[in-house]
Amino acid sequence: MKNVFKKISNFLNTRLGFVLLALVLYVIKTVYTYENKFNLGVKGSMQTFLMIINPIPVMLLLFGLSLYMKGRKSYIFLLVIDFLDTLWLFSNILYYREFSDFITMALIKGSSATSNNLSKSILGIVKPTDFLVFLDVIILILLLSFHVIKMDIRRLNWRIPVLVTSLAVLLFGANLSLAEADRPQLLTRTFDNNYIVKYLGLNAFNVYDVTKTTKTNANKANAKPSDLTSVKRYLDNNYVTPNAEYTGVAKGKNVFVIHLESFQQFLIDYKVNGEEVTPNLNKIYHEDNTLSFDNFFNQVGQGKTSDAEMMLENSLFGLPEGSGMVVDGTTNTFQAMPAMLDQDGYTTAAFHGDVPSFWNRDNAYKSWGYDYFFSSNYYKQKKSYNVGYGMKDKIFLKDSSQYIEQLPQPFYAKLITVTNHYPYDLDKKNQSIARTKTGDKTVDGYVQTARYLDDSVGEFMDWLQKTGLDKTSMVVFYGDHYGISGNHKKPMSKLTGIKNFNDFQDAQYQRVPFMIHMDGLQGGINHTYGGEIDVMPTLMNLMGVSDKGTVQFGSDLLSSEHSQVVAFRNGNFVTPDVTKVGSTYYNTKTAKVDTNISDKEKSRLTNKVATELSLSDQVLNGDLLRFNKLDGFTKVNKADFSYKKSTALKKLKDSQKSKTSLKMENDGKSYVEDYVTNAPELK
Ligand code: GP9
Ligand code: MN
């Protein structure tokens, strides 16, 4: 026994021994992290095996590099690599907690656009156990400092490091082929970063991600007009004729698009202790002149809000590796709904109480043809006016009225609320309903901020009524994505009363509101299955704007031909009959695993979804819209737009000469005083 111990101790005092020790500790650490900090969906012994061994090849390669050096340098190099890699792991843990995804190069590239708020929300979610990942680095440093392990400063025979490097490469090859055997086309067709980390590890995922992003840049340079032809061939073959009964019913009306942050459909008519959480939205939902959809899904990926915006105004999916608005919003050519309306005589404006750079909005909105972007610096600011990501909704909506009333009509105005955002914090004075009692901190405040949002909407709608805008406008509401992620199944089970709140239920709970409210509209609750990708074609038909020649992946929700296959960004989907989650097919109606569905039907649906996602990605990645000539549409020139406050306000003032704004129609008298809010901050 003593002998064995001695042997091990001797080995650890060699350079190779130290590398192996570091590697073993690293593997233990990643297994701990995979199991406790990520939700990789590991199933079966093969996946478990791969999950355990997948950090080995890359770390052996990196740690092995230290063997090419001699003396203390070698040890220091290894420790620095270990520390940096751990720091990266740590960052991913925090990012994952909020986004259920890993950090990508596209996100880092756009980090100036998002970091401001990202760091804010991330700092709030560190848990003490997150720091455990640094434990192995500390142990190694202590072992060396207290000379438990002595540094071996001899130069190694050159064959050893070369052997270690080759072994690492070989092991990676083995890892990859086992992974491919378990999940064919892992790297070519996957839509979910979790898969790649599960099979190949975080570091390999990063290499994959960087390679792909570099390739995307090359894609743009290499894309040809004929690439667009094949996309258009698919879209033409699957073209859905819009419902003629609704064509143009909103022609010439103003349009409000009201973004309900993180608002899930289950909140509609939801009660806590017998009390409605969102009475105003419930009322709108049930009104005769509201077209409400109860099978409408969010389809966002990592780009969250920005993916919703991309889909709603371009009918293009967000990118699998992150926000399309961030990656391509500045450089690509778009044929977005605001630009089309702009060229059709509308004034287009986006309103949001956050900094303009978030999600690269200040650039992307120009590419999308927004005349105005009223962001936080257009609003009076006080510390108490803000919570989380930006202005409190009541203050934001009230203070937007001064700009709305000056917009030349007809206008298209998108108002992005933000108070109902994770982590659902709200000061006492603004709380008007009790928290739920699931015991989950993230979940229990949700009804409070949702109620606050609902109150704000109520106040806004009252103002529309006072000004008469309710008669001259179409008001569209949508929830952008889930508020409670799939990581909170237990509390969701408590909130919904669904005992077995599993992945199937989580997919069903991706439903978000979509409501079109307009005086004289033939309303009702429509049960068609659809999602955010379908909003643009639906609204364009209502507004009577032709979609001839456009590249859109959604279709009119009111058309009888509308395909009810709702694609999720990760390749899962929901139809009225089938719900696919990972490799499991459920019967949407019975919530049970579907044992009757034929293989042919499985692959038909899976392929349809995969094809549409990948064609949409090709459009963004290849910047293909630059090749799409649209009749009567002039290519958007970003330089025509400026969101500089002084410039924009001067333009707005000058536009009053046309006398078409609400205020000018009222002989220049403002309606701002008519806006009633009970926001405590304004008292
Ligand atoms: C920030 C807001 C939040 O400006 O739109 O974005 P999200 O975190 O929901 O994607
Ligand atoms: Mn959002």
XYZ file of C-alpha atoms and ligand atoms in Angstrom:
694
model
C 0.000 0.000 0.000
C 2.708 2.374 1.046
C 4.461 1.475 -2.143
C 1.498 2.372 -4.358
C 1.147 5.666 -2.558
C 4.799 6.378 -3.085
C 4.512 5.571 -6.778
C 1.557 7.912 -7.225
C 3.309 10.625 -5.306
C 6.417 10.210 -7.456
C 4.331 10.355 -10.599
C 2.559 13.527 -9.460
C 5.926 15.124 -8.971
C 6.622 14.693 -12.673
C 5.357 17.121 -15.303
C 3.179 14.511 -16.967
C 1.730 13.555 -13.602
C 0.777 17.140 -12.899
C -0.936 17.448 -16.279
C -2.938 14.314 -15.555
C -3.910 15.523 -12.084
C -5.105 18.837 -13.515
C -7.063 16.943 -16.149
C -8.786 14.646 -13.651
C -9.780 17.589 -11.452
C -11.025 19.413 -14.512
C -13.208 16.481 -15.534
C -14.727 16.237 -12.049
C -15.476 19.920 -12.162
C -17.178 19.827 -15.544
C -19.287 16.835 -14.613
C -20.388 18.758 -11.515
C -21.194 21.781 -13.675
C -23.016 19.814 -16.380
C -25.144 18.109 -13.772
C -25.890 21.057 -11.527
C -25.608 24.198 -13.601
C -26.692 23.252 -17.106
C -29.688 21.399 -18.376
C -28.232 19.275 -21.146
C -30.857 16.562 -21.271
C -28.421 13.666 -20.944
C -30.179 10.355 -21.600
C -28.801 6.804 -21.559
C -25.395 5.381 -20.819
C -23.717 6.501 -24.052
C -24.645 10.125 -23.514
C -23.571 9.925 -19.882
C -20.246 8.435 -20.927
C -19.691 11.161 -23.514
C -20.671 13.832 -21.053
C -17.977 12.631 -18.658
C -15.185 12.257 -21.169
C -15.906 15.169 -23.484
C -13.680 17.723 -21.711
C -10.666 15.390 -21.974
C -9.499 15.860 -25.572
C -9.448 19.660 -25.596
C -8.062 20.007 -22.076
C -5.401 17.370 -22.715
C -4.424 19.328 -25.800
C -4.287 22.640 -23.918
C -2.645 21.367 -20.729
C -0.349 19.242 -22.885
C 1.065 22.361 -24.491
C 2.764 23.080 -21.178
C 4.916 20.009 -21.748
C 6.629 21.756 -24.661
C 7.987 24.293 -22.168
C 10.549 23.785 -19.508
C 10.974 24.854 -15.902
C 8.463 26.816 -13.835
C 7.092 28.398 -17.000
C 5.460 25.105 -17.840
C 3.504 25.006 -14.545
C 2.510 28.624 -14.715
C 1.298 28.197 -18.270
C -0.909 25.287 -17.243
C -2.382 27.182 -14.299
C -3.111 30.250 -16.403
C -4.838 28.142 -19.058
C -6.798 26.332 -16.350
C -7.857 29.595 -14.745
C -8.888 31.286 -18.000
C -10.847 28.289 -19.136
C -12.576 28.145 -15.758
C -13.419 31.826 -15.938
C -15.053 31.102 -19.249
C -16.974 28.191 -17.739
C -18.071 30.459 -14.891
C -19.341 33.118 -17.315
C -21.288 30.464 -19.141
C -22.886 29.275 -15.909
C -24.206 32.760 -15.215
C -25.308 33.322 -18.783
C -26.988 29.943 -18.860
C -28.990 30.656 -15.755
C -30.789 33.473 -17.490
C -30.835 32.306 -21.093
C -30.618 28.501 -20.970
C -27.904 28.728 -23.584
C -24.173 29.250 -23.993
C -22.250 32.358 -24.895
C -21.544 32.635 -28.611
C -19.185 34.715 -30.677
C -22.121 36.548 -32.226
C -23.181 37.582 -28.744
C -19.717 38.746 -27.854
C -19.421 40.614 -31.123
C -22.646 42.352 -30.296
C -21.774 42.637 -26.643
C -21.419 46.391 -26.746
C -25.047 46.255 -27.776
C -26.187 44.094 -24.925
C -23.544 44.080 -22.221
C -24.914 47.113 -20.473
C -27.966 45.260 -19.342
C -26.606 41.750 -19.482
C -24.042 42.421 -16.796
C -26.719 44.063 -14.713
C -28.999 41.071 -14.757
C -26.190 38.550 -14.523
C -24.640 40.041 -11.400
C -27.922 39.576 -9.622
C -27.966 35.848 -10.205
C -24.596 34.592 -8.954
C -24.910 31.740 -6.477
C -22.162 30.874 -3.976
C -21.799 27.363 -5.436
C -20.913 28.886 -8.819
C -17.497 29.672 -7.378
C -16.849 25.976 -6.776
C -15.592 25.720 -10.338
C -12.451 27.566 -9.256
C -11.740 25.027 -6.529
C -9.478 22.774 -8.602
C -7.319 25.689 -9.715
C -6.939 26.748 -6.096
C -6.077 23.202 -5.041
C -3.356 22.985 -7.689
C -1.884 26.315 -6.642
C -1.900 25.286 -2.963
C -0.301 21.921 -3.712
C 2.524 23.712 -5.472
C 2.936 26.574 -3.003
C 3.141 24.238 -0.028
C 5.486 21.965 -1.944
C 3.156 19.000 -1.537
C 3.907 18.657 -5.210
C 7.325 19.803 -6.275
C 7.936 21.380 -9.621
C 9.865 19.189 -11.994
C 11.954 21.578 -14.038
C 13.778 19.064 -16.211
C 13.314 19.285 -19.966
C 11.195 16.441 -21.332
C 12.087 14.223 -24.194
C 10.381 15.951 -27.176
C 8.523 12.751 -28.021
C 6.348 13.006 -24.910
C 4.560 16.295 -25.652
C 4.151 15.266 -29.279
C 2.632 12.001 -28.144
C 0.264 13.806 -25.776
C -0.858 16.198 -28.504
C -1.462 13.347 -30.923
C -3.372 11.437 -28.274
C -5.591 14.473 -27.670
C -6.381 14.745 -31.368
C -7.074 11.034 -31.557
C -9.370 11.172 -28.542
C -11.255 14.057 -30.064
C -11.800 12.005 -33.204
C -13.109 9.131 -31.100
C -15.403 11.459 -29.127
C -16.764 12.944 -32.335
C -17.485 9.615 -33.987
C -19.239 8.232 -30.901
C -21.286 11.425 -30.758
C -22.171 11.238 -34.439
C -23.211 7.627 -33.996
C -25.567 8.585 -31.178
C -26.842 11.690 -32.918
C -26.248 11.765 -36.679
C -25.545 15.143 -38.285
C -24.781 16.628 -34.907
C -22.711 19.455 -36.308
C -24.417 19.977 -39.628
C -28.056 20.082 -38.647
C -28.407 20.763 -34.984
C -30.383 23.784 -33.856
C -29.519 23.569 -30.215
C -26.191 24.471 -28.648
C -27.022 22.267 -25.651
C -26.585 19.237 -27.880
C -23.088 20.167 -28.892
C -22.012 20.816 -25.321
C -23.594 17.583 -24.173
C -21.732 15.551 -26.783
C -18.497 17.442 -27.313
C -18.080 19.769 -24.362
C -18.066 23.506 -23.909
C -14.632 24.145 -25.380
C -15.349 22.165 -28.509
C -18.607 24.050 -28.823
C -16.677 27.320 -28.739
C -14.376 26.156 -31.515
C -17.412 25.073 -33.499
C -19.079 28.412 -32.878
C -16.067 30.467 -33.900
C -15.573 28.413 -37.041
C -19.195 28.812 -37.952
C -19.211 32.560 -37.423
C -16.110 32.941 -39.527
C -17.765 30.834 -42.176
C -20.872 33.020 -42.010
C -18.803 36.059 -42.842
C -17.363 34.183 -45.765
C -20.903 33.091 -46.695
C -21.893 36.656 -47.246
C -18.963 37.288 -49.501
C -19.699 34.136 -51.486
C -23.508 34.353 -51.707
C -24.925 34.672 -55.205
C -28.290 35.779 -56.587
C -29.012 32.143 -57.475
C -29.006 31.275 -53.740
C -32.035 33.475 -53.438
C -33.682 31.704 -56.348
C -33.733 28.403 -54.497
C -35.164 30.044 -51.370
C -37.869 31.677 -53.447
C -38.659 28.447 -55.218
C -39.475 26.867 -51.850
C -41.545 29.852 -50.757
C -43.445 29.964 -54.072
C -44.267 26.276 -53.857
C -45.605 26.762 -50.358
C -47.299 30.092 -50.924
C -50.444 30.692 -48.905
C -53.036 33.040 -50.355
C -54.141 35.520 -47.701
C -57.777 35.593 -46.656
C -59.436 38.019 -49.099
C -62.275 38.778 -46.673
C -59.808 40.561 -44.458
C -57.704 42.219 -47.138
C -57.479 45.923 -46.453
C -59.935 46.069 -43.540
C -57.380 48.199 -41.689
C -56.323 50.230 -44.714
C -55.278 53.745 -43.808
C -55.638 53.130 -40.067
C -52.918 53.883 -37.588
C -51.288 50.772 -36.221
C -50.112 50.260 -32.664
C -48.051 47.183 -31.957
C -47.853 46.704 -28.226
C -45.101 44.388 -27.094
C -46.057 42.610 -23.879
C -42.710 41.681 -22.357
C -42.325 38.030 -21.271
C -46.086 37.637 -21.247
C -47.400 34.084 -21.568
C -50.858 33.156 -22.749
C -51.667 31.341 -19.501
C -51.867 34.707 -17.741
C -54.981 35.526 -19.763
C -57.979 34.844 -17.498
C -55.563 33.521 -14.858
C -56.657 34.063 -11.271
C -54.762 34.192 -8.001
C -57.006 33.626 -4.977
C -60.001 34.275 -7.178
C -58.617 37.581 -8.403
C -57.871 38.204 -12.097
C -54.217 39.045 -12.669
C -54.715 40.952 -15.923
C -58.275 42.293 -16.076
C -57.586 44.831 -18.834
C -55.969 42.400 -21.224
C -58.651 39.834 -20.406
C -61.318 42.333 -21.393
C -59.582 43.104 -24.687
C -59.102 39.380 -25.293
C -62.834 38.682 -25.034
C -64.128 41.772 -26.810
C -66.242 41.325 -29.958
C -63.966 43.528 -31.998
C -60.787 41.728 -30.992
C -59.407 38.892 -33.039
C -57.684 36.768 -30.397
C -55.569 33.695 -31.002
C -55.296 31.031 -28.339
C -52.849 28.749 -30.150
C -50.233 31.334 -30.966
C -46.650 30.505 -29.991
C -43.473 32.420 -29.460
C -40.678 31.054 -31.624
C -37.672 32.862 -30.254
C -34.200 31.467 -29.664
C -31.233 32.988 -27.945
C -32.101 36.437 -29.306
C -35.269 36.562 -27.150
C -36.957 39.958 -27.654
C -34.899 40.696 -30.739
C -35.893 37.386 -32.330
C -39.517 38.284 -31.728
C -38.950 41.632 -33.401
C -37.147 39.992 -36.316
C -40.030 37.606 -36.882
C -42.786 40.130 -36.415
C -41.415 42.702 -38.792
C -39.489 40.584 -41.307
C -41.090 37.156 -41.119
C -37.558 35.768 -40.771
C -36.423 33.555 -37.889
C -33.768 34.659 -35.420
C -30.429 32.938 -35.863
C -29.616 29.658 -34.099
C -26.437 31.096 -32.603
C -27.883 34.350 -31.350
C -29.670 37.542 -32.228
C -30.014 38.158 -35.958
C -30.617 41.801 -35.121
C -27.180 41.956 -33.531
C -25.287 39.868 -36.078
C -26.848 41.192 -39.263
C -28.963 44.187 -38.259
C -26.309 46.700 -39.166
C -24.973 45.309 -42.405
C -27.720 43.310 -44.127
C -30.352 44.514 -46.546
C -33.887 44.111 -45.183
C -37.353 44.478 -46.628
C -39.078 44.972 -43.325
C -42.664 45.880 -42.612
C -41.839 49.362 -41.248
C -39.928 50.219 -44.437
C -42.769 48.983 -46.632
C -45.293 50.986 -44.664
C -42.987 53.982 -44.667
C -42.905 53.863 -48.457
C -46.677 53.451 -48.419
C -47.207 56.776 -46.670
C -47.047 55.759 -43.022
C -44.907 57.377 -40.359
C -43.058 54.615 -38.545
C -41.818 54.838 -34.972
C -40.480 52.498 -32.313
C -40.704 53.339 -28.612
C -38.684 51.719 -25.854
C -37.581 52.895 -22.412
C -34.143 51.282 -22.569
C -30.832 52.412 -24.055
C -30.929 52.445 -27.868
C -27.992 50.068 -28.235
C -29.655 47.082 -26.628
C -30.083 44.306 -29.202
C -28.438 46.676 -31.668
C -31.792 48.375 -32.145
C -30.235 51.720 -33.014
C -28.745 50.154 -36.156
C -31.230 47.458 -37.014
C -34.190 49.847 -36.870
C -32.581 52.001 -39.519
C -32.123 48.965 -41.740
C -35.783 48.210 -41.137
C -36.863 51.693 -42.154
C -38.046 53.167 -38.864
C -38.423 56.947 -39.172
C -38.153 57.411 -35.424
C -36.759 55.483 -32.511
C -37.756 57.030 -29.210
C -35.435 55.377 -26.697
C -34.614 56.190 -23.082
C -32.900 59.505 -23.771
C -36.114 60.931 -25.253
C -37.817 60.530 -21.895
C -37.521 62.423 -18.669
C -35.392 60.256 -16.415
C -35.302 59.820 -12.675
C -33.857 56.938 -10.769
C -37.258 55.942 -9.439
C -38.647 55.793 -13.006
C -36.539 52.742 -13.807
C -36.506 49.127 -12.825
C -34.500 46.256 -14.331
C -33.969 46.847 -18.024
C -35.517 50.260 -18.345
C -38.399 52.595 -17.688
C -41.418 51.441 -15.782
C -44.237 50.775 -18.197
C -46.741 53.247 -16.761
C -44.310 56.140 -17.036
C -42.995 54.962 -20.373
C -46.421 54.710 -21.988
C -47.623 57.982 -20.541
C -44.534 59.854 -21.693
C -44.793 58.286 -25.130
C -48.078 60.119 -25.658
C -46.279 63.419 -26.317
C -44.580 61.857 -29.345
C -47.510 59.744 -30.510
C -49.735 62.781 -30.827
C -47.198 64.440 -33.089
C -46.742 61.585 -35.543
C -48.152 62.388 -38.988
C -51.016 59.944 -39.603
C -51.372 57.223 -40.561
C -48.603 55.914 -38.368
C -47.193 52.563 -37.374
C -46.021 52.702 -33.765
C -44.359 49.869 -31.903
C -44.258 50.253 -28.120
C -41.937 47.875 -26.285
C -42.730 47.464 -22.603
C -40.140 45.986 -20.254
C -41.227 45.957 -16.598
C -42.562 42.414 -16.801
C -39.055 41.089 -17.292
C -37.037 38.574 -15.362
C -36.329 38.772 -12.360
C -39.822 40.328 -11.958
C -38.833 42.947 -9.414
C -41.238 45.692 -8.516
C -41.209 48.197 -5.675
C -43.889 47.954 -2.992
C -45.766 51.047 -4.143
C -46.390 49.532 -7.531
C -47.517 46.129 -6.334
C -51.250 45.623 -6.515
C -51.599 41.866 -6.245
C -50.012 39.320 -3.934
C -47.076 37.207 -5.060
C -47.783 33.587 -5.798
C -46.518 31.050 -3.303
C -44.609 28.406 -5.222
C -41.496 29.157 -3.194
C -39.470 29.878 -6.352
C -38.035 33.394 -6.199
C -37.906 33.791 -9.946
C -41.481 32.748 -10.432
C -43.447 34.314 -7.616
C -43.117 37.957 -8.617
C -44.284 37.233 -12.163
C -47.972 37.926 -11.507
C -47.080 41.239 -9.854
C -45.172 42.645 -12.802
C -47.749 41.174 -15.187
C -50.463 43.011 -13.250
C -48.418 46.190 -13.467
C -48.096 45.779 -17.222
C -51.821 45.145 -17.463
C -52.585 48.318 -15.510
C -50.330 50.268 -17.856
C -52.137 48.880 -20.878
C -55.458 49.853 -19.316
C -54.304 53.435 -18.848
C -53.001 53.573 -22.390
C -56.248 52.255 -23.869
C -58.222 54.829 -21.876
C -56.105 57.546 -23.427
C -56.727 56.187 -26.920
C -60.415 56.412 -26.181
C -60.189 60.005 -24.970
C -58.256 61.105 -28.016
C -60.390 59.214 -30.490
C -57.386 57.191 -31.604
C -59.323 54.064 -30.660
C -61.585 54.691 -33.651
C -58.792 55.404 -36.108
C -56.303 52.743 -35.103
C -55.720 49.029 -35.138
C -54.078 47.930 -31.884
C -52.049 44.729 -31.974
C -50.805 42.984 -28.823
C -48.271 40.205 -28.605
C -46.231 38.431 -25.947
C -42.632 38.130 -27.070
C -41.564 34.930 -25.263
C -41.922 32.892 -22.107
C -41.545 34.558 -18.742
C -40.876 31.359 -16.870
C -38.320 29.146 -18.515
C -38.314 25.376 -18.727
C -35.938 25.320 -15.761
C -38.854 26.006 -13.425
C -41.101 23.035 -14.038
C -42.005 22.406 -10.389
C -43.316 25.904 -9.683
C -45.060 25.881 -13.069
C -46.763 22.701 -12.024
C -47.987 24.512 -8.910
C -49.170 27.545 -10.881
C -50.995 25.556 -13.530
C -52.192 22.585 -11.525
C -50.656 20.265 -14.134
C -49.177 17.400 -12.120
C -46.702 16.154 -14.667
C -45.299 19.429 -15.970
C -42.797 17.904 -18.392
C -41.106 18.955 -21.615
C -44.363 18.457 -23.489
C -46.123 20.900 -21.178
C -43.250 23.315 -21.430
C -43.714 23.331 -25.202
C -47.449 23.999 -24.799
C -46.665 26.834 -22.430
C -44.757 28.631 -25.178
C -48.139 30.059 -26.130
C -48.219 33.836 -25.939
C -51.031 36.307 -26.650
C -51.673 37.642 -30.109
C -54.635 39.979 -30.354
C -55.795 42.389 -33.032
C -58.165 44.983 -31.721
C -59.976 47.414 -34.001
C -63.237 49.240 -34.072
C -65.622 47.320 -36.315
C -63.384 44.280 -36.668
C -65.140 40.929 -36.827
C -63.450 39.409 -33.784
C -63.626 36.240 -31.747
C -61.212 33.659 -30.446
C -59.453 31.934 -33.300
C -57.946 28.505 -32.628
C -55.521 28.384 -35.568
C -52.018 27.220 -34.664
C -49.397 29.774 -35.605
C -46.627 31.927 -34.276
C -44.626 35.093 -34.459
C -43.321 34.305 -37.924
C -46.918 34.703 -39.209
C -47.598 38.173 -37.864
C -46.208 40.216 -40.744
C -48.184 38.481 -43.504
C -51.319 38.636 -41.352
C -50.987 42.349 -40.622
C -49.955 43.264 -44.176
C -53.118 41.643 -45.476
C -55.252 43.555 -42.987
C -53.532 46.778 -43.980
C -53.963 45.971 -47.635
C -50.257 46.137 -48.448
C -49.227 43.706 -51.152
C -46.729 40.994 -50.233
C -45.897 40.198 -53.855
C -42.307 39.068 -54.257
C -41.423 39.318 -50.571
C -39.357 36.693 -48.780
C -41.451 35.663 -45.782
C -41.446 32.402 -43.879
C -44.826 32.863 -42.238
C -48.294 33.114 -43.700
C -51.626 34.803 -43.046
C -53.105 33.297 -39.870
C -56.589 33.997 -41.199
C -56.108 32.073 -44.423
C -57.695 28.628 -44.650
C -54.486 27.431 -46.332
C -52.292 28.490 -43.393
C -49.888 25.721 -42.375
C -50.368 24.960 -38.710
C -46.897 23.560 -38.160
C -45.299 25.887 -35.620
C -41.509 25.668 -35.690
C -39.417 26.355 -32.645
C -35.947 27.725 -33.138
C -34.329 24.465 -31.954
C -36.155 22.327 -34.512
C -38.895 21.174 -32.141
C -42.431 21.973 -33.230
C -46.111 21.954 -32.355
C -49.058 21.219 -34.635
C -52.687 20.669 -33.624
C -51.879 16.932 -33.605
C -48.175 16.442 -32.936
C -45.669 18.030 -30.579
C -42.021 17.195 -31.047
C -39.560 17.717 -28.210
C -36.044 16.418 -28.809
C -36.544 12.982 -30.259
C -39.946 12.409 -28.649
C -43.230 12.842 -30.504
C -46.293 13.569 -28.395
C -49.939 13.675 -29.301
C -50.815 17.338 -28.791
C -54.377 16.503 -27.802
C -53.740 13.706 -25.303
C -50.341 14.953 -24.007
C -49.114 11.344 -24.262
C -46.191 10.019 -26.240
C -47.556 9.387 -29.730
C -47.035 5.741 -30.629
C -49.207 5.818 -33.737
C -47.453 8.469 -35.758
C -45.761 6.956 -38.808
C -42.067 7.403 -39.527
C -43.049 9.029 -42.789
C -45.118 11.669 -41.023
C -42.357 12.207 -38.476
C -39.799 12.937 -41.127
C -42.198 14.994 -43.233
C -42.848 17.376 -40.327
C -39.267 17.378 -39.067
C -37.951 18.125 -42.537
C -40.430 20.885 -43.174
C -39.385 22.639 -39.979
C -35.671 22.071 -40.572
C -35.933 23.309 -44.160
C -37.735 26.496 -43.241
C -35.344 27.315 -40.417
C -32.322 26.670 -42.552
C -33.635 28.608 -45.575
C -34.418 31.534 -43.309
C -30.886 31.302 -41.902
C -29.505 31.318 -45.422
C -31.339 34.555 -46.134
C -29.728 36.263 -43.151
C -26.338 34.575 -43.367
C -25.966 35.233 -47.069
C -27.558 38.685 -46.911
C -29.756 37.423 -49.732
C -32.350 40.169 -49.648
C -29.856 42.438 -51.350
C -30.657 40.385 -54.472
C -34.436 40.599 -54.086
C -35.901 43.304 -56.301
C -39.357 44.262 -55.047
C -41.741 46.133 -57.310
C -42.398 49.599 -55.993
C -39.984 49.236 -53.100
C -36.837 51.304 -52.864
C -33.881 49.774 -51.089
C -33.588 51.265 -47.608
C -30.714 53.659 -47.163
C -29.723 53.727 -43.513
C -28.170 57.140 -43.941
C -31.669 58.562 -44.502
C -32.424 57.983 -40.845
C -31.074 59.591 -37.728
C -32.149 58.850 -34.175
C -30.142 61.685 -32.727
C -32.563 63.402 -30.402
C -32.094 66.971 -31.648
C -32.294 65.936 -35.305
C -35.325 63.723 -34.797
C -37.246 66.232 -32.714
C -36.627 68.910 -35.324
C -37.912 66.586 -38.026
C -40.979 65.816 -35.912
C -41.610 69.511 -35.393
C -41.260 70.245 -39.103
C -43.659 67.442 -39.916
C -46.422 69.276 -38.059
C -46.770 71.526 -41.108
C -48.624 68.733 -42.868
C -51.315 69.084 -40.151
C -51.956 65.357 -40.119
C -50.896 64.564 -36.570
C -53.442 64.000 -33.820
C -52.311 67.187 -32.133
C -52.594 69.309 -35.291
C -56.035 67.884 -35.985
C -56.890 69.213 -32.533
C -55.780 72.722 -33.602
C -52.373 72.220 -32.047
C -53.777 71.460 -28.596
C -52.010 68.637 -26.806
C -53.740 65.572 -25.388
C -50.951 64.804 -22.955
C -52.905 66.259 -20.040
C -55.674 63.794 -20.760
C -53.417 60.855 -20.060
C -54.337 59.550 -16.622
C -51.927 57.338 -14.771
C -51.783 56.303 -11.148
C -48.006 55.829 -11.314
C -46.890 56.706 -7.750
C -43.630 58.191 -9.046
C -45.484 60.964 -10.882
C -47.618 62.058 -7.959
C -34.220 45.154 -23.345
C -35.420 44.294 -23.531
C -35.220 42.907 -22.995
O -34.167 46.309 -24.079
O -35.964 44.360 -24.775
O -34.871 41.969 -23.923
P -34.941 40.407 -23.588
O -34.026 40.160 -22.433
O -36.354 40.073 -23.224
O -34.519 39.738 -24.823
Mn -38.231 40.056 -24.082
